CSV table of C-alpha atoms and ligand atoms in Angstrom, one decimal:
chain,number,residue,atom,x,y,z
A,1380,MET,CA,-15.1,-7.7,-87.8
A,1381,ALA,CA,-12.4,-8.2,-85.2
A,1382,ILE,CA,-9.1,-9.3,-86.6
A,1383,ILE,CA,-9.3,-12.7,-84.9
A,1384,ASP,CA,-12.7,-13.4,-86.6
A,1385,ARG,CA,-11.3,-12.3,-89.9
A,1386,PHE,CA,-8.3,-14.7,-89.3
A,1387,TYR,CA,-10.6,-17.6,-88.7
A,1388,ALA,CA,-12.6,-16.6,-91.8
A,1389,GLY,CA,-9.4,-17.2,-93.8
A,1390,ASP,CA,-8.4,-13.5,-94.5
A,1391,ILE,CA,-4.8,-13.5,-95.4
A,1392,ARG,CA,-4.2,-9.9,-94.2
A,1393,ALA,CA,-5.6,-10.9,-90.9
A,1394,LEU,CA,-3.1,-13.8,-90.9
A,1395,SER,CA,-0.3,-11.3,-91.5
A,1396,LYS,CA,-1.3,-9.1,-88.7
A,1397,MET,CA,-1.7,-12.1,-86.4
A,1398,VAL,CA,1.8,-13.4,-87.1
A,1399,SER,CA,3.2,-10.0,-86.3
A,1400,PHE,CA,1.1,-9.7,-83.2
A,1401,ILE,CA,2.3,-13.1,-81.9
A,1402,GLU,CA,5.9,-12.6,-83.0
A,1403,ASN,CA,6.1,-9.2,-81.2
A,1404,ARG,CA,4.4,-10.6,-78.2
A,1405,ARG,CA,1.8,-7.9,-78.0
A,1406,GLN,CA,-0.4,-7.7,-75.0
A,1407,GLY,CA,-2.9,-10.5,-75.1
A,1408,TYR,CA,-0.9,-12.8,-77.5
A,1409,ARG,CA,-1.0,-15.6,-75.0
A,1410,ASP,CA,-4.8,-15.7,-74.9
A,1411,ILE,CA,-4.8,-15.8,-78.7
A,1412,LEU,CA,-2.3,-18.6,-78.8
A,1413,ALA,CA,-4.2,-20.5,-76.1
A,1414,ARG,CA,-7.3,-20.4,-78.3
A,1415,MET,CA,-5.4,-21.5,-81.3
A,1416,TYR,CA,-3.9,-24.5,-79.5
A,1417,GLY,CA,-7.5,-25.7,-79.2
A,1418,SER,CA,-7.6,-26.4,-82.9
A,1419,VAL,CA,-4.1,-27.4,-84.0
A,1420,GLY,CA,-2.1,-30.5,-84.6
A,1421,ARG,CA,-3.1,-31.1,-88.2
A,1422,SER,CA,-0.4,-29.2,-90.1
A,1423,LEU,CA,2.9,-30.9,-91.0
A,1424,ARG,CA,6.0,-29.0,-90.2
A,1425,ILE,CA,8.9,-29.6,-92.5
A,1426,GLY,CA,12.3,-28.0,-91.9
A,1427,ILE,CA,14.8,-27.2,-94.7
A,1428,THR,CA,18.3,-26.5,-93.4
A,1429,GLY,CA,21.8,-26.2,-94.8
A,1430,PRO,CA,24.6,-23.7,-95.6
A,1431,PRO,CA,23.8,-20.3,-97.0
A,1432,GLY,CA,23.5,-20.4,-100.8
A,1433,ALA,CA,22.8,-24.1,-100.9
A,1434,GLY,CA,19.5,-23.5,-102.7
A,1435,LYS,CA,17.1,-23.8,-99.8
A,1436,SER,CA,14.8,-21.0,-100.9
A,1437,THR,CA,14.8,-22.4,-104.5
A,1438,LEU,CA,14.0,-25.8,-103.1
A,1439,VAL,CA,11.2,-24.4,-101.0
A,1440,ASN,CA,9.8,-22.8,-104.1
A,1441,GLY,CA,9.8,-26.1,-105.9
A,1442,LEU,CA,8.3,-28.0,-103.0
A,1443,ILE,CA,5.5,-25.5,-102.8
A,1444,HIS,CA,4.6,-26.3,-106.4
A,1445,GLU,CA,4.6,-30.0,-105.6
A,1446,PHE,CA,2.3,-29.5,-102.6
A,1447,LEU,CA,0.0,-27.2,-104.5
A,1448,LYS,CA,-0.4,-29.9,-107.1
A,1449,ASP,CA,-1.7,-32.1,-104.3
A,1450,GLN,CA,-4.2,-29.4,-103.2
A,1451,GLN,CA,-2.2,-28.7,-100.1
A,1452,LYS,CA,-2.1,-25.2,-98.6
A,1453,VAL,CA,1.4,-24.1,-97.6
A,1454,GLY,CA,2.8,-21.6,-95.1
A,1455,VAL,CA,6.5,-20.8,-95.2
A,1456,VAL,CA,8.6,-19.3,-92.5
A,1457,ALA,CA,12.2,-18.4,-93.4
A,1458,VAL,CA,14.5,-17.9,-90.4
A,1459,ASP,CA,17.7,-16.1,-91.0
A,1460,PRO,CA,20.1,-16.1,-88.1
A,1461,THR,CA,23.0,-14.7,-90.1
A,1462,SER,CA,21.5,-11.4,-90.9
A,1463,PRO,CA,20.5,-9.1,-88.0
A,1464,PHE,CA,19.8,-6.3,-90.6
A,1465,THR,CA,17.0,-7.7,-92.6
A,1466,GLY,CA,14.6,-7.4,-89.7
A,1467,GLY,CA,11.7,-8.7,-91.8
A,1468,ALA,CA,11.1,-9.8,-95.3
A,1469,LEU,CA,14.2,-10.8,-97.2
A,1470,LEU,CA,14.3,-9.4,-100.7
A,1471,GLY,CA,14.4,-12.9,-102.2
A,1472,ASP,CA,11.3,-13.9,-100.4
A,1473,ARG,CA,9.4,-10.9,-101.7
A,1474,VAL,CA,10.4,-11.7,-105.3
A,1475,ARG,CA,9.4,-15.3,-105.0
A,1476,LEU,CA,5.9,-14.3,-104.0
A,1477,ASN,CA,5.1,-13.4,-107.7
A,1478,ASP,CA,5.4,-17.1,-108.6
A,1479,PHE,CA,2.4,-18.1,-106.6
A,1480,PRO,CA,-1.3,-17.7,-106.5
A,1481,VAL,CA,-2.5,-14.9,-104.2
A,1482,ASP,CA,-5.6,-16.7,-103.1
A,1483,GLY,CA,-4.3,-17.7,-99.7
A,1484,ARG,CA,-3.0,-21.1,-100.6
A,1485,VAL,CA,0.6,-20.0,-100.1
A,1486,TYR,CA,2.0,-17.6,-97.5
A,1487,PHE,CA,5.5,-16.4,-96.8
A,1488,ARG,CA,7.1,-14.9,-93.8
A,1489,SER,CA,10.7,-14.1,-92.8
A,1490,MET,CA,12.0,-13.8,-89.3
A,1491,ALA,CA,15.3,-12.4,-88.3
A,1492,THR,CA,16.7,-13.8,-85.1
A,1493,ARG,CA,16.9,-11.8,-81.9
A,1494,GLY,CA,20.1,-13.1,-80.4
A,1495,ALA,CA,19.2,-15.9,-78.2
A,1496,SER,CA,18.8,-19.2,-80.1
A,1497,GLY,CA,16.3,-20.6,-77.7
A,1498,GLY,CA,14.0,-17.6,-78.4
A,1499,LEU,CA,14.1,-18.4,-82.0
A,1500,ALA,CA,12.8,-21.9,-81.5
A,1501,ALA,CA,9.9,-20.5,-79.4
A,1502,ALA,CA,9.1,-17.8,-82.0
A,1503,THR,CA,9.1,-20.3,-84.8
A,1504,GLN,CA,6.9,-22.7,-82.9
A,1505,ASN,CA,4.4,-19.9,-82.3
A,1506,VAL,CA,4.3,-19.1,-86.0
A,1507,THR,CA,3.7,-22.7,-86.8
A,1508,VAL,CA,0.8,-22.8,-84.4
A,1509,VAL,CA,-0.7,-19.7,-86.1
A,1510,TYR,CA,-0.3,-21.3,-89.6
A,1511,ASP,CA,-1.9,-24.5,-88.3
A,1512,ALA,CA,-4.8,-22.7,-86.9
A,1513,PHE,CA,-5.2,-20.8,-90.1
A,1514,GLY,CA,-5.5,-24.0,-92.0
A,1515,PHE,CA,-2.3,-24.6,-93.8
A,1516,ASP,CA,-1.7,-28.3,-94.5
A,1517,ILE,CA,2.0,-27.9,-94.6
A,1518,THR,CA,4.5,-25.5,-92.9
A,1519,LEU,CA,7.9,-25.2,-94.5
A,1520,ILE,CA,10.6,-23.8,-92.2
A,1521,GLU,CA,13.7,-22.6,-94.0
A,1522,THR,CA,16.8,-22.0,-91.8
A,1523,VAL,CA,20.4,-21.4,-92.4
A,1524,GLY,CA,22.4,-24.2,-90.9
A,1525,VAL,CA,25.1,-22.5,-88.8
A,1526,GLY,CA,25.4,-24.2,-85.5
A,1527,GLN,CA,23.0,-24.1,-82.6
A,1528,VAL,CA,20.1,-22.6,-84.5
A,1529,GLU,CA,19.3,-25.5,-86.8
A,1530,LEU,CA,19.5,-27.8,-83.9
A,1531,ASP,CA,16.9,-25.7,-82.1
A,1532,ILE,CA,14.7,-25.8,-85.2
A,1533,VAL,CA,14.4,-29.5,-84.9
A,1534,ASP,CA,12.1,-28.8,-82.0
A,1535,ALA,CA,9.7,-27.0,-84.3
A,1536,CYS,CA,9.6,-29.7,-87.1
A,1537,ASP,CA,8.1,-33.1,-87.8
A,1538,ALA,CA,10.7,-33.8,-90.5
A,1539,VAL,CA,14.0,-32.2,-91.4
A,1540,VAL,CA,15.7,-32.0,-94.8
A,1541,VAL,CA,19.4,-31.3,-94.7
A,1542,VAL,CA,20.6,-29.6,-97.9
A,1543,MET,CA,24.1,-30.0,-99.1
A,1544,VAL,CA,25.8,-28.9,-102.3
A,1545,PRO,CA,28.9,-30.3,-104.1
A,1546,GLU,CA,30.8,-27.3,-102.8
A,1547,SER,CA,30.0,-28.3,-99.2
A,1548,GLY,CA,33.3,-30.2,-99.5
A,1549,ASP,CA,34.0,-33.0,-97.2
A,1550,ALA,CA,30.7,-34.6,-96.3
A,1551,VAL,CA,32.2,-36.0,-93.2
A,1552,GLN,CA,32.9,-32.5,-91.9
A,1553,THR,CA,29.3,-31.6,-92.2
A,1554,MET,CA,28.4,-34.7,-90.2
A,1555,LYS,CA,30.6,-33.6,-87.5
A,1556,ALA,CA,28.8,-30.3,-87.4
A,1557,GLY,CA,25.8,-32.1,-86.1
A,1558,LEU,CA,23.7,-32.1,-89.2
A,1559,MET,CA,23.8,-35.8,-89.4
A,1560,GLU,CA,21.7,-36.3,-86.3
A,1561,ILE,CA,18.9,-34.1,-87.4
A,1562,ALA,CA,18.5,-35.2,-91.0
A,1563,ASN,CA,15.5,-37.4,-91.9
A,1564,VAL,CA,16.2,-36.8,-95.6
A,1565,PHE,CA,19.4,-35.6,-97.2
A,1566,CYS,CA,19.2,-33.5,-100.3
A,1567,VAL,CA,22.3,-32.9,-102.5
A,1568,ASN,CA,21.3,-29.8,-104.5
A,1569,LYS,CA,23.1,-28.3,-107.5
A,1570,ALA,CA,23.5,-31.9,-108.7
A,1571,ASP,CA,24.4,-30.3,-112.0
A,1572,ARG,CA,27.7,-29.1,-110.6
A,1573,GLN,CA,31.0,-30.9,-110.5
A,1574,GLY,CA,31.7,-33.1,-107.5
A,1575,ALA,CA,28.0,-34.0,-107.0
A,1576,GLU,CA,28.6,-37.7,-107.5
A,1577,ARG,CA,31.3,-37.7,-104.9
A,1578,ILE,CA,29.3,-36.1,-102.1
A,1579,ILE,CA,26.2,-38.2,-103.0
A,1580,SER,CA,28.2,-41.5,-102.7
A,1581,GLU,CA,30.0,-40.3,-99.6
A,1582,LEU,CA,26.7,-39.5,-97.9
A,1583,ARG,CA,25.1,-42.8,-99.0
A,1584,GLN,CA,28.0,-44.7,-97.7
A,1585,SER,CA,27.8,-43.0,-94.3
A,1586,MET,CA,24.1,-43.7,-94.2
A,1587,GLU,CA,24.8,-47.4,-94.8
A,1588,GLN,CA,27.4,-47.5,-92.0
A,1589,ARG,CA,25.3,-45.6,-89.6
A,1590,LYS,CA,23.5,-47.7,-87.0
A,1591,SER,CA,20.2,-46.1,-87.1
A,1592,GLU,CA,18.4,-45.5,-83.8
A,1593,ASP,CA,15.3,-46.1,-85.7
A,1594,ASP,CA,15.6,-49.1,-88.0
A,1595,THR,CA,12.3,-48.5,-89.7
A,1596,TRP,CA,13.7,-45.6,-91.7
A,1597,ARG,CA,16.8,-45.5,-93.9
A,1598,ILE,CA,17.8,-41.9,-94.5
A,1599,PRO,CA,17.7,-41.3,-98.2
A,1600,VAL,CA,20.1,-39.1,-100.2
A,1601,ILE,CA,18.3,-37.3,-103.0
A,1602,PRO,CA,20.2,-35.4,-105.7
A,1603,THR,CA,18.2,-32.3,-106.9
A,1604,GLU,CA,18.5,-29.4,-109.2
A,1605,ALA,CA,16.3,-26.8,-107.6
A,1606,ILE,CA,16.5,-24.3,-110.4
A,1607,THR,CA,15.2,-26.7,-113.0
A,1608,ARG,CA,13.0,-28.5,-110.4
A,1609,LYS,CA,14.6,-31.8,-111.3
A,1610,ASN,CA,13.9,-34.4,-108.7
A,1611,ILE,CA,11.8,-32.1,-106.5
A,1612,ASP,CA,8.9,-34.5,-106.8
A,1613,LYS,CA,11.2,-37.3,-105.6
A,1614,LEU,CA,12.3,-35.1,-102.7
A,1615,ALA,CA,8.7,-34.4,-101.8
A,1616,GLY,CA,7.9,-38.1,-102.1
A,1617,ASN,CA,10.6,-39.0,-99.7
A,1618,ILE,CA,9.6,-36.5,-97.1
A,1619,GLY,CA,6.1,-38.0,-97.4
A,1620,SER,CA,7.4,-41.5,-97.0
A,1621,PHE,CA,9.4,-40.5,-93.9
A,1622,ILE,CA,6.3,-39.0,-92.3
A,1623,ASP,CA,4.2,-42.0,-93.2
A,1624,THR,CA,6.8,-44.3,-91.7
A,1625,ALA,CA,7.1,-42.3,-88.6
A,1626,ARG,CA,3.4,-42.2,-88.1
A,1627,THR,CA,3.2,-46.0,-88.4
A,1628,SER,CA,6.1,-46.6,-86.0
A,1629,GLY,CA,4.7,-44.2,-83.5
A,1630,ARG,CA,7.8,-42.1,-83.7
A,1631,PHE,CA,5.8,-39.1,-85.1
A,1632,ASP,CA,3.6,-38.8,-82.1
A,1633,GLN,CA,6.5,-39.5,-79.7
A,1634,HIS,CA,8.5,-36.8,-81.3
A,1635,ARG,CA,5.6,-34.3,-81.0
A,1636,LEU,CA,5.0,-35.1,-77.3
A,1637,GLY,CA,8.7,-34.7,-76.6
A,1638,GLN,CA,8.6,-31.3,-78.2
A,1639,ILE,CA,5.7,-30.2,-76.0
A,1640,LYS,CA,7.5,-31.3,-72.9
A,1641,LYS,CA,10.7,-29.5,-74.0
A,1642,GLN,CA,8.7,-26.4,-74.6
A,1643,ILE,CA,7.2,-26.5,-71.1
A,1644,MET,CA,10.6,-27.0,-69.6
A,1645,ASN,CA,12.0,-24.1,-71.5
A,1646,ILE,CA,9.2,-21.8,-70.4
A,1647,LEU,CA,9.8,-22.9,-66.8
A,1648,GLN,CA,13.5,-22.6,-67.0
A,1649,ASN,CA,13.3,-19.0,-68.4
A,1650,ARG,CA,10.8,-18.0,-65.8
A,1651,PHE,CA,12.8,-19.4,-62.9
A,1652,GLN,CA,15.9,-17.9,-64.2
A,1653,ARG,CA,14.4,-14.5,-64.6
A,1654,GLU,CA,12.8,-14.6,-61.2
A,1655,PHE,CA,15.9,-15.8,-59.5
A,1656,VAL,CA,18.1,-13.2,-61.1
A,1657,ASP,CA,15.7,-10.4,-60.3
A,1658,ARG,CA,15.7,-11.4,-56.6
A,1659,LEU,CA,19.5,-11.6,-56.6
A,1660,ALA,CA,19.9,-8.2,-58.1
A,1661,GLY,CA,17.6,-6.7,-55.6
A,1662,GLN,CA,19.0,-8.3,-52.5
A,1663,VAL,CA,22.7,-9.1,-52.9
A,1664,GLU,CA,25.5,-6.7,-52.1
A,1665,PHE,CA,27.5,-7.6,-55.1
A,1666,ASP,CA,30.1,-4.9,-54.6
A,1667,ARG,CA,31.0,-6.1,-51.1
A,1668,ILE,CA,31.1,-9.8,-52.1
A,1669,ILE,CA,33.2,-9.1,-55.2
A,1670,ASN,CA,35.7,-7.1,-53.1
A,1671,GLU,CA,35.9,-10.0,-50.6
A,1672,ILE,CA,36.8,-12.4,-53.3
A,1673,ALA,CA,39.2,-10.0,-54.9
A,1674,HIS,CA,41.0,-9.7,-51.6
A,1675,GLY,CA,41.2,-13.4,-50.9
A,1676,HIS,CA,38.6,-13.6,-48.2
A,1677,SER,CA,36.2,-15.8,-50.2
A,1678,ASP,CA,35.9,-17.5,-53.6
A,1679,PRO,CA,33.2,-17.5,-56.3
A,1680,TYR,CA,32.2,-21.2,-55.7
A,1681,SER,CA,31.5,-20.7,-52.0
A,1682,VAL,CA,29.6,-17.5,-52.7
A,1683,GLY,CA,27.6,-19.3,-55.4
A,1684,ASP,CA,26.7,-22.1,-52.9
A,1685,LYS,CA,25.7,-19.6,-50.2
A,1686,LEU,CA,23.5,-17.5,-52.5
A,1687,TYR,CA,22.0,-20.6,-54.0
A,1688,GLN,CA,21.1,-21.9,-50.5
A,1689,LYS,CA,19.6,-18.6,-49.5
A,1690,PHE,CA,17.5,-18.0,-52.6
A,1691,SER,CA,16.4,-21.5,-53.4
A,1692,THR,CA,14.7,-21.8,-50.0
A,1693,SER,CA,13.5,-18.2,-49.4
A,1694,LYS,CA,10.5,-16.6,-51.0
B,751,GDP,N1,23.6,-24.5,-110.5
B,751,GDP,C1,22.6,-24.5,-109.7
B,751,GDP,N2,22.3,-23.4,-109.0
B,751,GDP,C2,21.2,-23.4,-108.1
B,751,GDP,C3,20.5,-24.6,-107.9
B,751,GDP,N3,19.5,-24.3,-107.0
B,751,GDP,C4,19.7,-23.0,-106.6
B,751,GDP,N4,20.7,-22.5,-107.3
B,751,GDP,C5,21.2,-21.1,-107.2
B,751,GDP,O1,21.9,-20.9,-106.0
B,751,GDP,C6,21.8,-19.6,-105.5
B,751,GDP,C7,21.3,-19.6,-104.0
B,751,GDP,O2,20.0,-20.2,-104.0
B,751,GDP,P1,19.0,-19.9,-102.7
B,751,GDP,O3,17.8,-20.7,-103.0
B,751,GDP,O4,18.8,-18.4,-102.5
B,751,GDP,O5,19.9,-20.5,-101.6
B,751,GDP,P2,19.7,-20.4,-100.0
B,751,GDP,O6,20.6,-19.4,-99.4
B,751,GDP,O7,20.1,-21.8,-99.5
B,751,GDP,O8,18.2,-20.2,-99.7
B,751,GDP,C8,20.8,-18.9,-106.4
B,751,GDP,O9,21.5,-18.1,-107.3
B,751,GDP,C9,20.1,-20.1,-107.1
B,751,GDP,O10,19.6,-19.7,-108.4
B,751,GDP,C10,20.8,-25.8,-108.7
B,751,GDP,O11,20.2,-26.9,-108.6
B,751,GDP,N5,21.9,-25.7,-109.5
B,752,MG,MG1,17.2,-18.7,-98.6
């Protein structure tokens, strides 16, 4: 049987191969994705982001148990932008596998980033499409929150949980880092540690003060202890409530449509850019131009204007 047929028959090894195939953009990957797009849209995509060591993986473990109780099938993708060396499965993720049934109801995958942050969003989106087509009810996306990457990841999620720990220090600092805007649910993990009360009340206070763009949803702050699974049910419940609320208000669909538009724009932008740069490289006498500028006969802005005029109109 062809791998694609085994995939649609629910063979987990075929799923593994398929994810690699798509991730590595093997020849023909687009046709396969195109077929998958015909049957997706059902799976919920939940992002879990926060600083390294906050307990995201442990939380993901706990959440999987919650979802399994509800007879939900769960696919996990862990994105690690901090480590260019892992290049695949992180050790922790391999170990975790032993906790779960091997009957295809849970599946893990790690992805190391390949430099460009935009590429990461695209790769993650593709994996979620594969998971969805395979029949997972829920996709959990674990990412380290370190700047641009987690902002990109919003484009691949329906709901985002931002994880903090008492050691995160000043909650207000974290807000400034842009995590505030992307959180639909806050989780203060390691609530057993000192300082938990403080960060929880700080966060709750900021949430009260914040004028929400969407007054149908108040961002909750949930204390958890991932290692003992304390309050994980509550966290799962709040994620569920957010999604229900967003569906009712129409925000859920709006968000998804916006993501599709953004994805198309990214594809176009990349293509135009590549094509433009290729044409430039082949036709512009850079050495001469650079020399002219260096000797005061021209300037970079004028050259930019001229090249733009020339190449935006010519074929
Ligand atoms: N004290 C305490 N430690 C925790 C808790 N949750 C996770 N940890 C520990 O924190 C460390 C980092 O957890 P991990 O899930 O790998 O964090 P990640 O880097 O965010 O994925 C591990 O040693 C966990 O056992 C918690 O609720 N309380
Ligand atoms: Mg982790």
